[in-house]
Amino acid sequence: MDFEKIISQMTLDEKLGMIHGDNVYDTKGAERLGIPPFRFSDGPMGVRGEFDRESCDYVKNTDDLATSFPCPTAVAATWNEERAFENGETLGREIRGIGRDVSLSPGINIHRTPLCGRSFEYMSEDPHLISKIAAGVIRGIQENDVAACVKHFAANNQETRRFDVNVEVDDRTFHEIYLPGFQAAVQEGHSMAVMGAYNKFRGEFCCQNSYLLKNILREEWGFDGVVISDWGAIHDTKKALEAGTDFDMNVNNRYDEYHYANPLKKMVEDGEIPESAVDAVILRVLKLMERLKMFDADRKSGAYNTEENRQAVLNVARESIVLLKNEDKVLPLAKDPSKSILLVGENANRLHAFSGGSSEVRALFELTPLLGIKMHLGGNYHIRYAKGYSSEQQDEEAARKLREEACELAGKADVVIYVGGLNHEFDIEGQDRKDMKLPYGQDELIEALLAVKPDTVIVNMSGSPVEMGKWIDRAKAVVQYWYSGTMGGTALAEVLFGDVNPSGKLPTTFPKKLEDTPAYKFGEFPGDDKVEYKEGIYVGYRYYDTFDVEPEFCFGHGLSYTDFTYSDMKVQVTENQDAKVRATVSCTLKNTGDRKGAEVVQLYVSDREASVSRPAKELKGFRKVTLNPGERTVVTFELTEKDFSFYSVEDAGWKWEHGDFELLLGSSSRDIRLKEKIEL
Ligand code: BGC
């Protein structure tokens, strides 16, 4: 298509209509010239409901009910790039199916602190894991003639004062921790869109920050897609346009007052901004439309609420569940209809999909653990439910009554499954948690349940870590279950009763207590006008492992119903200075148990001597492998020069230094099974 010609035929009003909101998630398009509106869709957990142009609220017809997806933390917990791809592919298919063009996802901001309200919408504390999972999700989404929009660029790691907090982070940290996920999203995932964050970075709002959007994103990384503002994140029309923000989106119905509407029009008319600057944006937008086949008859049509989509999200949910602890092989539970089962806890019976902020989904349905378990076991089982605690405001007396009721039933039941944790009053956009504790008196309840029923299976449902110290030593079986969407309850039932062997691994450390976390310890969270990331590169396990702070459950941890052994580690160092691959690492993994299962082999690099301080270890590779009992396979990784490097501020680039490195292969960041020293 001759875009130059089309642009020359457009009026200024038509151009501006294309680049600012004309409904919460739509632009206008230029009908006269056959240019359709752009239609975005929140968010990472499925198609968000349709919005009304006047009220900026849900339309609430039935045609926007959709599949609810596991939260991004769950996707990362699969540690499986293929699953990530399928998750994205399914999300893209739903979005196209409802007729939208851009998925406002994935969310990939680093888990800097467990308290960030949006942790559940993000993936991990580790840039390598984020990079691989995000790239997979993005490639999947974009299989459907739908663009991904990775968010929120950049350093958007808290909700407190999210609209204006100024983030200060040193250059090395920024490059080693906060940028790699976005770089991979752009260069490996080929994300066609990027969302600029609300916050300021080094004194300037992200959506008008030339260093971020021009120097890094477009010049350094070669990004040729579009930048979409977070909703209401532009404060200065000229700066935003000049920095390279293409779309001005917001959440109010005064569409003509948006920055890229009348204010920009006036600036162009007054000669303050050349119309050619607007044309450059329009050209980018038209090119994206072309890539998405928005002018073509053969564009993919997608499909939402299909059985195929439900199977895909079920697979993700299955693989995301993390078996944290399993003493005396309490799990899997035997399938025996003569045993009575009691489920306790509000989360066994609560719907979560339509809450949490912009990632909420009007789910066609959502299987709770209670429903999932009943559907899974069928009518011959005796299954009861006791709430145990309530998220509603109540007095001490009412809380005690609920607790006692649950304990009395637990004493009589053969099997007790507790499903508690958080909900979207805590894991939520717009606010951070105050602490890491379980709310609603759950610690007390769990302690009481364990006293009457020591085998109680504890399922923690949350999108971020919680403290478990009060009872963890007494609990034998503990499972981490995330917001898992439409098919969640089935996935949980299958894992608890052994139809699925758990294979999820923590994508983020579960610290023992808030006081142990680096952002807390170094004092700057949530900050005030400004927050300085004083912990530097020591985020997550990089901190815990370097400074010997023992977490409750470490990064990468997750058990299985079978056992794996690691052997025959081989390392081959490439001597040739020009070779990109510096080392090939392999080991043999064997399933020595009696069930089929999947293990995530994790490769960490440890720089033993360096001119700068380096973390005890850094994840540089992982692979999920499924093996039958007795089966073995060789797992191989290739490490490039960059995998041994740190970001040198002096050289403004990645640098590796000669000397000793240690390569670590293991089942988690703290369960290292094999290691070998090499000299480079
Ligand atoms: C959120 C974004 C979201 C947007 C549109 C903002 O408040 O930060 O993640 O995509 O709203 O709903």
Coordinates of C-alpha atoms in Angstrom, one line a residue, residues 112-113 115 157-162 164-168 432-434 518-535:
R112 CA 11.7 -6.2 43.0
T113 CA 9.7 -6.6 46.2
L115 CA 4.8 -6.4 48.1
N157 CA 8.0 -2.0 40.0
Q158 CA 5.5 -0.7 42.6
E159 CA 2.0 0.6 42.7
T160 CA 2.5 3.1 45.5
R161 CA 2.5 6.5 43.8
R162 CA 2.6 4.7 40.5
D164 CA 4.4 9.9 39.5
V165 CA 7.1 8.2 41.5
N166 CA 10.5 9.0 40.2
V167 CA 12.7 5.8 40.0
E168 CA 16.4 6.2 40.4
D432 CA 0.9 -2.4 47.2
R433 CA 0.6 -4.8 50.2
K434 CA 1.6 -3.5 53.6
P518 CA 16.5 -6.5 49.9
A519 CA 14.2 -3.6 48.9
Y520 CA 13.0 -3.5 52.5
K521 CA 16.5 -3.9 54.0
F522 CA 18.1 -1.2 52.0
G523 CA 15.3 1.1 52.9
E524 CA 13.9 2.3 49.7
F525 CA 10.4 0.9 49.3
P526 CA 8.0 2.4 48.4
G527 CA 9.9 5.7 48.7
D528 CA 8.1 8.9 48.4
D529 CA 8.4 11.3 45.4
K530 CA 11.4 9.3 44.6
V531 CA 12.5 5.7 45.1
E532 CA 16.1 4.7 44.7
Y533 CA 16.8 1.1 44.0
K534 CA 19.6 1.0 46.5
E535 CA 19.9 -2.8 46.6

